[in-house]
PDB file of C-alpha atoms and ligand atoms in Angstrom:
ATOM      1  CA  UNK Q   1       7.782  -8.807   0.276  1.00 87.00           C
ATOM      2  CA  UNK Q   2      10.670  -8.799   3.020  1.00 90.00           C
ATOM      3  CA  UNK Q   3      10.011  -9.121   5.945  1.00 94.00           C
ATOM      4  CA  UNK Q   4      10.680 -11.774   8.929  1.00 96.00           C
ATOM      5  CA  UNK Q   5       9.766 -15.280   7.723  1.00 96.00           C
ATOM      6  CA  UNK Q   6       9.650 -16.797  11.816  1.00 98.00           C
ATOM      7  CA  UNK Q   7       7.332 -13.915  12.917  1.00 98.00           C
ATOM      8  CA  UNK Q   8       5.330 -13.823  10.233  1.00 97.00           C
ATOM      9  CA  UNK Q   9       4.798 -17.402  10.498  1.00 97.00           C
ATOM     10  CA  UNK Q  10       3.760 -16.666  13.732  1.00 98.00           C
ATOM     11  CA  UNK Q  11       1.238 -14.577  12.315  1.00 98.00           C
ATOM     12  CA  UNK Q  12      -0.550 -17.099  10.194  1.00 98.00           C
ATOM     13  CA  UNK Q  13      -0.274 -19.422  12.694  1.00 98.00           C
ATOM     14  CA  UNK Q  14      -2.386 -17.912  15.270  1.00 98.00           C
ATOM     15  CA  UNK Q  15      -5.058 -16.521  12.796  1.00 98.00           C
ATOM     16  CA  UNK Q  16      -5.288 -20.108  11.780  1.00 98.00           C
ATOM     17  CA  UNK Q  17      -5.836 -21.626  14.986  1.00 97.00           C
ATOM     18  CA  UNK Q  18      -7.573 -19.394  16.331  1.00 97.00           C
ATOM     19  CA  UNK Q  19     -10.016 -19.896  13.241  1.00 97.00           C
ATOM     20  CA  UNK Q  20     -10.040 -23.974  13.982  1.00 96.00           C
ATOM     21  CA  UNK Q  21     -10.559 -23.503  17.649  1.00 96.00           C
ATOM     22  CA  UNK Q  22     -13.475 -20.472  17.534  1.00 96.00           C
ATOM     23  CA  UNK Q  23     -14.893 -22.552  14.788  1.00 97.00           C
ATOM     24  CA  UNK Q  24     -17.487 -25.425  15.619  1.00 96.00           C
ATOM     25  CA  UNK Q  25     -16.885 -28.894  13.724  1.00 95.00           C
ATOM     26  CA  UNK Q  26     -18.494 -29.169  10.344  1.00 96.00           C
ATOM     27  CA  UNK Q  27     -17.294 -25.530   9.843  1.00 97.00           C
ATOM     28  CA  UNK Q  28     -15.667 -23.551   6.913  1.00 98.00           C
ATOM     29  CA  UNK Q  29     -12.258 -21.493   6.898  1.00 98.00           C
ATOM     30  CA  UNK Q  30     -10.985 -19.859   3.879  1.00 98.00           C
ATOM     31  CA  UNK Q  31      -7.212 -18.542   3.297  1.00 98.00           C
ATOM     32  CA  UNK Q  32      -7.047 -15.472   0.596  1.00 98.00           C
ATOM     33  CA  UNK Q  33      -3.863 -14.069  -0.607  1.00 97.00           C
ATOM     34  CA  UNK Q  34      -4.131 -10.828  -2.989  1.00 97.00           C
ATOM     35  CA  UNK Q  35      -1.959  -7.936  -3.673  1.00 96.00           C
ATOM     36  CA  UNK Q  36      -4.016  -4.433  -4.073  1.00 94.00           C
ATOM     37  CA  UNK Q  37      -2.110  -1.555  -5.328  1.00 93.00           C
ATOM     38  CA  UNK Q  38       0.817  -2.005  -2.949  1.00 93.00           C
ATOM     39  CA  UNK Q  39      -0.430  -4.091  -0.210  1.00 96.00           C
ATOM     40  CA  UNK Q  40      -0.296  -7.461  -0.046  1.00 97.00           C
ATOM     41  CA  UNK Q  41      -3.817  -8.596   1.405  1.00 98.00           C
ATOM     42  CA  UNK Q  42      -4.238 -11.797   3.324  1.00 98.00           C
ATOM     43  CA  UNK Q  43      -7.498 -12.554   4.668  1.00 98.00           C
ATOM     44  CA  UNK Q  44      -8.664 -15.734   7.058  1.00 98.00           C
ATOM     45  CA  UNK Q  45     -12.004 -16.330   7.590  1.00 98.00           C
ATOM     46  CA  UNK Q  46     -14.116 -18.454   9.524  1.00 98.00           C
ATOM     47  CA  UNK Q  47     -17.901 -19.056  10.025  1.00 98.00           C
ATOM     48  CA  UNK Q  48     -17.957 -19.893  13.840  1.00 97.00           C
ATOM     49  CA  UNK Q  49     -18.634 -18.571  16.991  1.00 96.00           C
ATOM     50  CA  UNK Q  50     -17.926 -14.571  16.280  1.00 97.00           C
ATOM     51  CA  UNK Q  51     -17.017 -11.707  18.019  1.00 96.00           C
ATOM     52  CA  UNK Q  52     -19.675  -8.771  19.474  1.00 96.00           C
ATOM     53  CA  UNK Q  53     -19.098  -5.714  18.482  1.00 96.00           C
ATOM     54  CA  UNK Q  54     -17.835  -4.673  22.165  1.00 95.00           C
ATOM     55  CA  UNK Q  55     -15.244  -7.409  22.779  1.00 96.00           C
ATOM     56  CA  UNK Q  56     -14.055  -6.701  18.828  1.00 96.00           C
ATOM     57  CA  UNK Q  57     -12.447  -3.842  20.299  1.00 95.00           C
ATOM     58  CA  UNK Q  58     -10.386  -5.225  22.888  1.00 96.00           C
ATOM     59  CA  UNK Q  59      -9.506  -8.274  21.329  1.00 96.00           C
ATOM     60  CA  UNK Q  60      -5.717  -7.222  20.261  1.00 97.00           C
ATOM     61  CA  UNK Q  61      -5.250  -6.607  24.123  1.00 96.00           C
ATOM     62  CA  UNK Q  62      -2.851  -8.571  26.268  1.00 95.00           C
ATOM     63  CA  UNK Q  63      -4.745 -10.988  28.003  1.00 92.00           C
ATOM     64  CA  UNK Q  64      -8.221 -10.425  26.442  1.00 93.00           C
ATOM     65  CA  UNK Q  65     -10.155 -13.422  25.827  1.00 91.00           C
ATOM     66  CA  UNK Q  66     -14.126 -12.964  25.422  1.00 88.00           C
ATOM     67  CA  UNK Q  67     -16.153 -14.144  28.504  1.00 68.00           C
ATOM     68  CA  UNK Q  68     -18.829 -15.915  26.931  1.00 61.00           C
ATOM     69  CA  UNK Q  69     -20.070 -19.047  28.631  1.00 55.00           C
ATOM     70  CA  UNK Q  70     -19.289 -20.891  25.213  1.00 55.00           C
ATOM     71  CA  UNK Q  71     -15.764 -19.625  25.283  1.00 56.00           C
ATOM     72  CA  UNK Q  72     -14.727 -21.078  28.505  1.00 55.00           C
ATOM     73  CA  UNK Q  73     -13.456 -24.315  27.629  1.00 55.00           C
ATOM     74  CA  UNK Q  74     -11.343 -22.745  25.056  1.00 66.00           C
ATOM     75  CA  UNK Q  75      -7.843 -22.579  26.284  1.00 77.00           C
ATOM     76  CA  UNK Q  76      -5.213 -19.477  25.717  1.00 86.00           C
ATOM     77  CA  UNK Q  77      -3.561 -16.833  27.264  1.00 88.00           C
ATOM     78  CA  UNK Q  78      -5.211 -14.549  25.349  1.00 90.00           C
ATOM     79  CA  UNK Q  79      -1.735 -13.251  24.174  1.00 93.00           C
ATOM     80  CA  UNK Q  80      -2.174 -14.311  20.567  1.00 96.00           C
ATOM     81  CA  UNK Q  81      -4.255 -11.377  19.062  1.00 98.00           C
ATOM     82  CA  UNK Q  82      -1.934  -8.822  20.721  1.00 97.00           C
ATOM     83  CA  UNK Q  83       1.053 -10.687  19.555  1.00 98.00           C
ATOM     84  CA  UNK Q  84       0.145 -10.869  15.943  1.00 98.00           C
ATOM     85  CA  UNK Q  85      -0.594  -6.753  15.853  1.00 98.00           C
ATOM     86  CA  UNK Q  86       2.801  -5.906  17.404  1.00 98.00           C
ATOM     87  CA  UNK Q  87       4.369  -8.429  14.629  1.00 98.00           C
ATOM     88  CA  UNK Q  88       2.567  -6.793  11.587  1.00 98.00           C
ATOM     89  CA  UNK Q  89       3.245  -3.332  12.971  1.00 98.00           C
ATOM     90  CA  UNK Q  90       6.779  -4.155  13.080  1.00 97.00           C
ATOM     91  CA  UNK Q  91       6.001  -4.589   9.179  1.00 97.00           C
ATOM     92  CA  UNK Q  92       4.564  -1.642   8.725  1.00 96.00           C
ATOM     93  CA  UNK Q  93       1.181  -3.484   8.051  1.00 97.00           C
ATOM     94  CA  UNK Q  94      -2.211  -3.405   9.629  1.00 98.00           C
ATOM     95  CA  UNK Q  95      -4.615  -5.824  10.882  1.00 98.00           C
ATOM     96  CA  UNK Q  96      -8.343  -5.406  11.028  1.00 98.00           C
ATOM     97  CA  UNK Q  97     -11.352  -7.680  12.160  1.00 98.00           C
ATOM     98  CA  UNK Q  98     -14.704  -8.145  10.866  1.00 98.00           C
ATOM     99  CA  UNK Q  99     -17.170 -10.503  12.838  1.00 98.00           C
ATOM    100  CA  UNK Q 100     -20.686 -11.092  13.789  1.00 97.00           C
ATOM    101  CA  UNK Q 101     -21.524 -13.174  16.340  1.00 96.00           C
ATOM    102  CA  UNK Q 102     -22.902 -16.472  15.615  1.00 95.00           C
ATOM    103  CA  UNK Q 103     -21.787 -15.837  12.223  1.00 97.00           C
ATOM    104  CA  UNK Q 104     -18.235 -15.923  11.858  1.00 98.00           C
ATOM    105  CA  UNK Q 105     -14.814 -13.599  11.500  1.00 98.00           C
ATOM    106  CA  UNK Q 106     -12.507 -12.314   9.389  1.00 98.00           C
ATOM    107  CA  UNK Q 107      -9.051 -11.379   9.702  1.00 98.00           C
ATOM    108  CA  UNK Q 108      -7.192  -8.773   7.186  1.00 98.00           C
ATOM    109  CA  UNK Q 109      -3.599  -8.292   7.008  1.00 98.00           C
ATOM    110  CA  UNK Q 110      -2.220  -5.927   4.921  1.00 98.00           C
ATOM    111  CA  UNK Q 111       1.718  -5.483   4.370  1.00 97.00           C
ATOM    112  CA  UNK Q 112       3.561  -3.665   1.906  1.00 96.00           C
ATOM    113  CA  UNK Q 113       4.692  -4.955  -1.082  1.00 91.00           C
ATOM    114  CA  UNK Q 114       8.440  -4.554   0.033  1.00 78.00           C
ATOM    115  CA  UNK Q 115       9.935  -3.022   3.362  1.00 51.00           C
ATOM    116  CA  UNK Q 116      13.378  -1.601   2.905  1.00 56.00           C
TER     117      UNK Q 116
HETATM  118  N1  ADP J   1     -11.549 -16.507  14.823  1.00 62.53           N
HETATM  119  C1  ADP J   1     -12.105 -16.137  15.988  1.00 62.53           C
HETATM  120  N2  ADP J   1     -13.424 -16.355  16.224  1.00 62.53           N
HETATM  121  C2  ADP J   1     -13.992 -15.975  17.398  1.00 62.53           C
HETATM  122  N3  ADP J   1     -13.332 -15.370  18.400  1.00 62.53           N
HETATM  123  C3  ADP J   1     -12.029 -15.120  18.225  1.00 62.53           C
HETATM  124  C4  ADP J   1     -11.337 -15.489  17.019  1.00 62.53           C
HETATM  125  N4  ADP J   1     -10.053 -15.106  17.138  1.00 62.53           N
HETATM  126  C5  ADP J   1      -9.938 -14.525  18.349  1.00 62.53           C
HETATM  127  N5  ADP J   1     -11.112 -14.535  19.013  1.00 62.53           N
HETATM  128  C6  ADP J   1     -11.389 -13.951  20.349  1.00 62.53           C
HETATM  129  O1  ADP J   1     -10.306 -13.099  20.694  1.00 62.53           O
HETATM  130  C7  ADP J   1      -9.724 -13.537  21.930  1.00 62.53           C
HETATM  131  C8  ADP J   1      -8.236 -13.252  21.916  1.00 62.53           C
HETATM  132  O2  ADP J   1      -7.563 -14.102  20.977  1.00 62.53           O
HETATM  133  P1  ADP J   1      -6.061 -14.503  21.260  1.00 62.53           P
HETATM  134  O3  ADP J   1      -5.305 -13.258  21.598  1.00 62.53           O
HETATM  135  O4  ADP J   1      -5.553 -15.331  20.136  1.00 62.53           O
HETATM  136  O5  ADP J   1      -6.175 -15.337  22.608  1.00 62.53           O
HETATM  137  P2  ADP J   1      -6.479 -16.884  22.890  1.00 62.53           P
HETATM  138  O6  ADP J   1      -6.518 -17.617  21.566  1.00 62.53           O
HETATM  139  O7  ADP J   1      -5.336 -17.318  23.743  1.00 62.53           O
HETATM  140  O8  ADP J   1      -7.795 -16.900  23.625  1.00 62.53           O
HETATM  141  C9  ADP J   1     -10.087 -15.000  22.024  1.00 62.53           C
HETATM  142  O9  ADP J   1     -10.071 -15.463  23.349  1.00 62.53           O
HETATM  143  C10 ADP J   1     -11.490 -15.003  21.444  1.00 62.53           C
HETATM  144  O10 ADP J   1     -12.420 -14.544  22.397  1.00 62.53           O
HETATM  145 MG1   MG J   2      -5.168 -17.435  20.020  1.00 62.53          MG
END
């Protein structure tokens, strides 16, 4: 695809940690990379803390960070999520987010094959 290397790398970058620091020691996160139809499809999962249903929707908000007691030693500005949606809009892409808590998350970007 084309698209900017710096952003994107922000991208990855804040899936990933956010993955190693929602994500309990002893844990599991997979990378996928895939290409469906047109889209390029790159997944990160984790199997860690989770995200309810009702914080799931505010997470790509400016500032949001979930109020769970278990959260609060987790630092951030809560900026990341919100960040990372403007960046793969700006590709024409998507993001979505699967999770359960207790159970763990996954993040879905999709981008087209080639921006012009
Ligand atoms: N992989 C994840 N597992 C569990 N919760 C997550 C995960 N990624 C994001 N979150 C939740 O979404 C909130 C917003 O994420 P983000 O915008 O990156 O802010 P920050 O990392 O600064 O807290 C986090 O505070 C956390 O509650
Ligand atoms: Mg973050």
């Amino acid at each position: 695809m084309t698209g900017d290397q710096e952003l994107l790398d922000q991208v990855w970058l804040n899936l990933l940690y956010n993955s190693i620091k929602f994500t309990p020691s002893g844990g599991m996160i997979r990378i996928s990379l895939g290409i469906r139809g047109a889209e390029i499809i790159v997944s990160i999962q984790d199997n860690g803390i989770g995200i309810s249903e009702k914080d799931q929707i505010h997470i790509f908000e400016r500032f949001f960070k979930s109020d769970k007691p278990r959260n609060r030693a987790a630092e951030g500005s809560g900026l990341g999520l919100s960040i990372v949606k403007k960046i793969v809009e700006m590709h024409d892409g998507r993001i979505e987010v699967e999770s359960e808590l207790r159970k763990g998350t996954i993040f879905t970007v999709h981008l087209p094959e080639a921006v012009e």
